[in-house]
Tab-separated table of C-alpha atoms in Angstrom:
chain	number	residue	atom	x	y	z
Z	17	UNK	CA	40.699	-72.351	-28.978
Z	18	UNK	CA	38.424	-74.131	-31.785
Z	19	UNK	CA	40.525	-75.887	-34.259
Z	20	UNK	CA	39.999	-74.333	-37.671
Z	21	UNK	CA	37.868	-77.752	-38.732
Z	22	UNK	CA	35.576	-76.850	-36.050
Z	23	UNK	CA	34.848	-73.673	-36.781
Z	24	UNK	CA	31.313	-72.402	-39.091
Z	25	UNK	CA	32.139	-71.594	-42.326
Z	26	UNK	CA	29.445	-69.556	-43.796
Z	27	UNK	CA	30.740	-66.821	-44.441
Z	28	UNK	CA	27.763	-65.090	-46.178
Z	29	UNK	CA	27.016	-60.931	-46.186
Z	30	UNK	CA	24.534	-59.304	-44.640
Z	31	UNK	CA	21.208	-59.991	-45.737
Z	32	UNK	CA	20.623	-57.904	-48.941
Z	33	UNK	CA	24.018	-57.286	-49.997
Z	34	UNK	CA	24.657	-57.090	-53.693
Z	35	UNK	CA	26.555	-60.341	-55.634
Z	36	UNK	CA	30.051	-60.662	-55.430
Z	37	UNK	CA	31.338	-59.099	-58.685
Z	38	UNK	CA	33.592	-62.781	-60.486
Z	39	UNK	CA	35.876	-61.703	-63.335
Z	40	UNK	CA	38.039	-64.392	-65.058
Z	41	UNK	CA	40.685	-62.746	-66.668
Z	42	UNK	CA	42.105	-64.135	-69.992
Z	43	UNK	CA	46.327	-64.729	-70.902
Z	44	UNK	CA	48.282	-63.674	-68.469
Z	45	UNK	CA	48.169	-61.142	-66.086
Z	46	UNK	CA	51.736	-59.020	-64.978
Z	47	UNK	CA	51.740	-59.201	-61.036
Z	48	UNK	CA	52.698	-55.463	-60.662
Z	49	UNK	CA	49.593	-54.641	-62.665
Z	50	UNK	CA	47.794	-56.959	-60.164
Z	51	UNK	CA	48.669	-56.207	-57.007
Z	52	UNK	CA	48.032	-52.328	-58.270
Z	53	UNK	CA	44.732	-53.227	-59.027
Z	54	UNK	CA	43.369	-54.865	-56.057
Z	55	UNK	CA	45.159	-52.377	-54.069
Z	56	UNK	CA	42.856	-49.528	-55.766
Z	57	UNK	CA	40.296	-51.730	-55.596
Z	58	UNK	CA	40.102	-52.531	-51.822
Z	59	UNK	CA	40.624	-49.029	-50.988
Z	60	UNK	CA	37.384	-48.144	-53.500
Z	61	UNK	CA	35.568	-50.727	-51.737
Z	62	UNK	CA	36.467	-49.147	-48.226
Z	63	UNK	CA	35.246	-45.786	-49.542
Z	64	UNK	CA	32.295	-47.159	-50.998
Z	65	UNK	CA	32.689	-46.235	-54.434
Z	66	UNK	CA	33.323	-50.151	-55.835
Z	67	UNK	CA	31.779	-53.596	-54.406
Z	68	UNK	CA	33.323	-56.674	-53.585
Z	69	UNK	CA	34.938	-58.628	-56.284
Z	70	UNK	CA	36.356	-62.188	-57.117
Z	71	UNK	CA	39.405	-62.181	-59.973
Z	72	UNK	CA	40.775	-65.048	-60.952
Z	73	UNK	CA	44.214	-64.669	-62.903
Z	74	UNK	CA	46.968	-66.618	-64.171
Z	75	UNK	CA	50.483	-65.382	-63.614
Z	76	UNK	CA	53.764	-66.042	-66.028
Z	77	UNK	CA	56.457	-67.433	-63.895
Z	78	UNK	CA	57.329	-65.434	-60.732
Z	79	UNK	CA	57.782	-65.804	-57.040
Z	80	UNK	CA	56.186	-63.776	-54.416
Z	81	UNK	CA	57.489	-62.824	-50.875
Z	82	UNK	CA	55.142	-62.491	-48.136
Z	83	UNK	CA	56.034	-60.467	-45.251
Z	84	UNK	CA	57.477	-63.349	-42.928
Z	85	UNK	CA	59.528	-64.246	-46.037
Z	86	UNK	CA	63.180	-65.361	-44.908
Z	87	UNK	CA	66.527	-65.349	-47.430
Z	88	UNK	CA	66.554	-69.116	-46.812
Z	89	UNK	CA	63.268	-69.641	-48.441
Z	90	UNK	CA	64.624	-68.448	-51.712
Z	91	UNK	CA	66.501	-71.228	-52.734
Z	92	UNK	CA	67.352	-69.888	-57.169
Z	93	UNK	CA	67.502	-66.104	-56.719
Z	94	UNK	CA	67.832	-65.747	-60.627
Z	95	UNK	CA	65.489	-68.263	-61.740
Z	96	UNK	CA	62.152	-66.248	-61.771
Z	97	UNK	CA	61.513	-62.692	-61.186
Z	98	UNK	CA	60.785	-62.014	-57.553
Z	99	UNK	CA	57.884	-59.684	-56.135
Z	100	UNK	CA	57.238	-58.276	-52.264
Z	101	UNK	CA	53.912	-59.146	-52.005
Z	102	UNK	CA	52.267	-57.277	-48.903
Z	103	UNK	CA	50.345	-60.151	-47.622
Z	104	UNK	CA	50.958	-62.585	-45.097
Z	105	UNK	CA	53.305	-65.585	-45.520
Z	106	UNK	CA	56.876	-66.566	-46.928
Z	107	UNK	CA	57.666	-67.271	-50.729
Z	108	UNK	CA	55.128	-69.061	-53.117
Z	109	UNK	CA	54.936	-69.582	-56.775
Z	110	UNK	CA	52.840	-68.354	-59.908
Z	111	UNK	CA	52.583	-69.472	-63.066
Z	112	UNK	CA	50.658	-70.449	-66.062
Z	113	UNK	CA	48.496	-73.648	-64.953
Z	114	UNK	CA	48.054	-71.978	-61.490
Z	115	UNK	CA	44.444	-70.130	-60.917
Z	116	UNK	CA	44.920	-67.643	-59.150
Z	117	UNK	CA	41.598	-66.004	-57.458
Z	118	UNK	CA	42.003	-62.562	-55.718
Z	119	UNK	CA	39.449	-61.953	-52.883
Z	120	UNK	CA	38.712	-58.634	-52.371
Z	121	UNK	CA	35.596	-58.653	-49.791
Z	122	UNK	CA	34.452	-55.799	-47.059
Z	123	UNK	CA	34.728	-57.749	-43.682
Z	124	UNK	CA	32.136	-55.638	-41.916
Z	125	UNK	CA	29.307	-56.580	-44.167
Z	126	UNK	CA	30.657	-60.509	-43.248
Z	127	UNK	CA	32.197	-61.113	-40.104
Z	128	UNK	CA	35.679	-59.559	-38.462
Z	129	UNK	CA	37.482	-62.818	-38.201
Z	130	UNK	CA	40.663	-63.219	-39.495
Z	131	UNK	CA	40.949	-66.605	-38.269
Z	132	UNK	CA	37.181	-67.492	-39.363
Z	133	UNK	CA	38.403	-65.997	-42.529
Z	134	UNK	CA	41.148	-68.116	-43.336
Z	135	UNK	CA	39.245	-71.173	-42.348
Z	136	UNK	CA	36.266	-70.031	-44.855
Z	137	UNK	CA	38.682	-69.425	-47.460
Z	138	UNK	CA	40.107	-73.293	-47.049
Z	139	UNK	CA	36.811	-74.894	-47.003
Z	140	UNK	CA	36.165	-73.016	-50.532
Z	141	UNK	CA	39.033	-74.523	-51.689
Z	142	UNK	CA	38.526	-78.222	-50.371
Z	143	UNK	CA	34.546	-77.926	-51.580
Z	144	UNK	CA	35.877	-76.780	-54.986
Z	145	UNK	CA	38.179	-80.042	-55.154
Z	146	UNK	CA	35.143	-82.519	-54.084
Z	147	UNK	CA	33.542	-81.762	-57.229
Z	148	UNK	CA	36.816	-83.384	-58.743
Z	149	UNK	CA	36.611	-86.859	-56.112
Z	150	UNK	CA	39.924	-84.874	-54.532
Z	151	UNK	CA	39.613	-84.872	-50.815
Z	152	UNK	CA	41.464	-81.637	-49.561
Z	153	UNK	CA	42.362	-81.383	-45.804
Z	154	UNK	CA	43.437	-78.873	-43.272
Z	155	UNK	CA	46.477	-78.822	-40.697
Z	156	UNK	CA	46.194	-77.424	-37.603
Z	157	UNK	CA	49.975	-76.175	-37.907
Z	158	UNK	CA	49.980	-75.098	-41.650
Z	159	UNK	CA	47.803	-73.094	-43.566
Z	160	UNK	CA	46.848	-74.240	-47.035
Z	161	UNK	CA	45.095	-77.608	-48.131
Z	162	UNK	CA	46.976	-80.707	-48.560
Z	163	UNK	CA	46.198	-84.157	-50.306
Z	164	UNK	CA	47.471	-87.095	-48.367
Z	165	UNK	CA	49.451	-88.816	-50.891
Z	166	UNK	CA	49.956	-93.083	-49.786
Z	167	UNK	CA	51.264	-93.396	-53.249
Z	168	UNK	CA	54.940	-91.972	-52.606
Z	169	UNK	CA	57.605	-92.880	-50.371
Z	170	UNK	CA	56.568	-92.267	-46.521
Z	171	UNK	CA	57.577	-88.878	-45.260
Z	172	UNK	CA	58.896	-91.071	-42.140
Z	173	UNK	CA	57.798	-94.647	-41.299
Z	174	UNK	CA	54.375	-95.079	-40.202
Z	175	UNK	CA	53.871	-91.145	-41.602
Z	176	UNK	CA	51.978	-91.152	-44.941
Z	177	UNK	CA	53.358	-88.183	-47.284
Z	178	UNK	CA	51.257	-85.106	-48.108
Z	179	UNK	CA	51.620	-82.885	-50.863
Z	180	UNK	CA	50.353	-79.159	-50.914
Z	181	UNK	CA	47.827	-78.527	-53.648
Z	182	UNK	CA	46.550	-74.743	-52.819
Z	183	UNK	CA	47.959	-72.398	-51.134
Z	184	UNK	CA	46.568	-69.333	-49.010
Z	185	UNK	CA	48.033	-65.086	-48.356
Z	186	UNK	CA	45.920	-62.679	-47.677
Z	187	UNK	CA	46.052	-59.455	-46.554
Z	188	UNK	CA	43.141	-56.955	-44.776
Z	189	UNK	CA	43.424	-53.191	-44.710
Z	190	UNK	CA	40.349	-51.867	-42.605
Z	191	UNK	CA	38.719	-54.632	-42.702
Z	192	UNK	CA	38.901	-55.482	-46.549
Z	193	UNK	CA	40.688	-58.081	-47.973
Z	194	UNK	CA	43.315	-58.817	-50.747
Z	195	UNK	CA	45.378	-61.296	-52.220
Z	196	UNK	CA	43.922	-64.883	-52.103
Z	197	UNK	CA	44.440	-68.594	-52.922
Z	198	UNK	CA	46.108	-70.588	-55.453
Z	199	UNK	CA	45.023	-73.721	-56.573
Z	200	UNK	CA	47.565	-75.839	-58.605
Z	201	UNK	CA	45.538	-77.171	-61.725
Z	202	UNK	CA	48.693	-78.074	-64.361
Z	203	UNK	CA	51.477	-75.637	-63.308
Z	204	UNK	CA	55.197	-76.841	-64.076
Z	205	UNK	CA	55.970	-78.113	-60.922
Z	206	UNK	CA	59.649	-78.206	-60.998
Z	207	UNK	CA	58.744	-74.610	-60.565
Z	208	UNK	CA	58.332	-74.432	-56.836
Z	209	UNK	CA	61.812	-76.435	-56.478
Z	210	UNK	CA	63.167	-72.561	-56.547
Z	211	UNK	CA	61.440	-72.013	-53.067
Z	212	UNK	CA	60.880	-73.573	-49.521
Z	213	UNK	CA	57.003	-73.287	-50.450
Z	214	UNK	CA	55.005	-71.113	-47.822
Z	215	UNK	CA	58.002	-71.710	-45.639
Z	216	UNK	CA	57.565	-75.484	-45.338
Z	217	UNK	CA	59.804	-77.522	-46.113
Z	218	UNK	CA	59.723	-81.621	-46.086
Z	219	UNK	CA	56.608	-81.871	-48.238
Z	220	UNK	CA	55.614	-82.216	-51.740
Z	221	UNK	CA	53.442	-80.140	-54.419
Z	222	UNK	CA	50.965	-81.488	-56.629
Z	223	UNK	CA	48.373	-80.368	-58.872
Z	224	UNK	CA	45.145	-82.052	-60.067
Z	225	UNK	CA	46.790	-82.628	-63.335
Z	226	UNK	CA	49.573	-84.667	-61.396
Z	227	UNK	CA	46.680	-86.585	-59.919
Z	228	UNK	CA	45.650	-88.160	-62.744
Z	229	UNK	CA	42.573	-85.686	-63.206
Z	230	UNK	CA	42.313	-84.824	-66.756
Z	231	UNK	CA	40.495	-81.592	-65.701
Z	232	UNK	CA	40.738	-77.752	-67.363
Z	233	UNK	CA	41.289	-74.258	-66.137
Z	234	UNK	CA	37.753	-73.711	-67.052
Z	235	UNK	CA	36.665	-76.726	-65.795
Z	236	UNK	CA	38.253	-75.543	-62.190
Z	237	UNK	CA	36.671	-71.779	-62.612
Z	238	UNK	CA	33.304	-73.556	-62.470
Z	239	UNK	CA	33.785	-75.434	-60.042
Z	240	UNK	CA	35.190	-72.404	-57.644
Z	241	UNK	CA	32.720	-70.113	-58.602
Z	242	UNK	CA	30.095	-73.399	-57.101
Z	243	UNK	CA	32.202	-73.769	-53.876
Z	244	UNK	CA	32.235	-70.046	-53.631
Z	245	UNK	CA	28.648	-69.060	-52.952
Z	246	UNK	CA	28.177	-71.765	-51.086
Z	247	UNK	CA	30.461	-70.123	-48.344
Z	248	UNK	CA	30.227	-66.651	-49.028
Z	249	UNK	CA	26.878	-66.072	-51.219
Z	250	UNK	CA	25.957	-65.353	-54.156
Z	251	UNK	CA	28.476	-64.014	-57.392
Z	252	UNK	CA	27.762	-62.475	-60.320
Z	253	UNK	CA	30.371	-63.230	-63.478
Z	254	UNK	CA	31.718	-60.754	-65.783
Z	255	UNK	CA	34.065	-61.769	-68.360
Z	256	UNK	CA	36.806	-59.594	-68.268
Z	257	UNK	CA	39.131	-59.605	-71.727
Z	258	UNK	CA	42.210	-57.249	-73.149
Z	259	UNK	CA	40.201	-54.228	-72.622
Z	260	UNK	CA	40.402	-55.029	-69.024
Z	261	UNK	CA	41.983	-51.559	-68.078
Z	262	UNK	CA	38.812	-49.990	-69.713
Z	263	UNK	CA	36.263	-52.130	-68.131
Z	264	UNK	CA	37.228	-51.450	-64.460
């Protein structure tokens, strides 16, 4: 089997597909209201009667449980409200400083390949941190991207530490996906010390913030929506403010 660096990742519709819908959603956004949302949304896009759509949110402090989630991975049970999540994965964090971007997209019009997927979604991420001089890498045995970090304390000797900077869930129902990534831009980071991140324990977080990169949420939503078409075509923003519930 291909390793998941080897693999093609355009990820592009079929030829004359409409845009991508983009919405950037302003404040925060409750994560019962979102995960009702996209779950109306996916099922709208099945039917036909709603097209594929990019939202990009920011969360107030809350973990999420994925559905390989384990007790141990919840290290504070009371520290932050706590959500089943439905997609794939153990226990991340959200929070303000965190963009979130949901990726609700119909599979059949792309390519059904979960795997190819996954890998397409992780080469967004790493394109949208070139545009910052941040070199983002995969790892064969965990999914996410990762920023090799020779400026801490070796994780053993000769092993140079890594620190997880975006994180990965997703979940497909007939072929149409929900849920998304996470890229940490200037989140509290003492945040994810409630957790066993993803399940993985033994490495860091960081953020571009942490970095040293004095760089903006807006500043990031830029440069995703850039990284974006480049792997999966062409998206078409729409503001989306308070009225949100009216607009969709």
């Amino acid at each position: 089997m291909l390793q998941r660096n080897h693999l093609g990742f355009d990820f592009r519709p079929l030829p004359g597909s409409a845009p991508v819908e983009w919405r950037v959603e302003d404040g925060l956004t409750e994560y019962a209201e979102a995960l009702a949302f996209m779950e109306a949304r996916a099922a709208a896009i099945r039917e036909g009667s709603a097209g594929e759509l990019v939202w990009l949110v920011e969360h107030p402090p809350l973990y999420t449980a994925g559905t390989s989630a384990k007790a141990s991975g919840l290290i504070q049970r009371d520290r932050f409200p706590v959500h089943a999540a439905g997609r794939g994965g153990e226990y991340t964090y959200h929070g303000p400083g965190q963009r979130v971007a949901y990726v609700m997209l119909d599979l059949k019009r792309r390519r059904e390949d979960v795997r190819l997927f996954v890998a397409a979604l992780e080469e967004w991420i790493i394109r949208t941190l070139a545009r910052f001089s941040v070199r983002g890498e995969r790892r064969e045995d965990r999914v996410g991207v990762w920023v090799v970090r020779p400026d801490r304390p070796p994780l053993a000797p000769g092993v140079v530490a890594e620190d997880k900077i975006a994180a990965i869930g997703i979940r497909l129902r007939k072929w149409v996906s929900f849920h998304g990534i996470a890229i940490n831009v200037e989140p509290d980071l003492s945040h994810f010390s409630g957790i066993v991140p993803c399940g993985i324990s033994g490495y860091g977080v960081t953020s571009l913030v942490d970095l040293g990169l004095p760089v903006t949420m807006g500043d990031v939503d830029v440069a995703l929506k850039q990284g974006f078409e480049e792997v999966f075509g062409a998206a078409l923003s729409a503001r989306v403010t308070s009225q949100r519930s009216e607009q969709r």
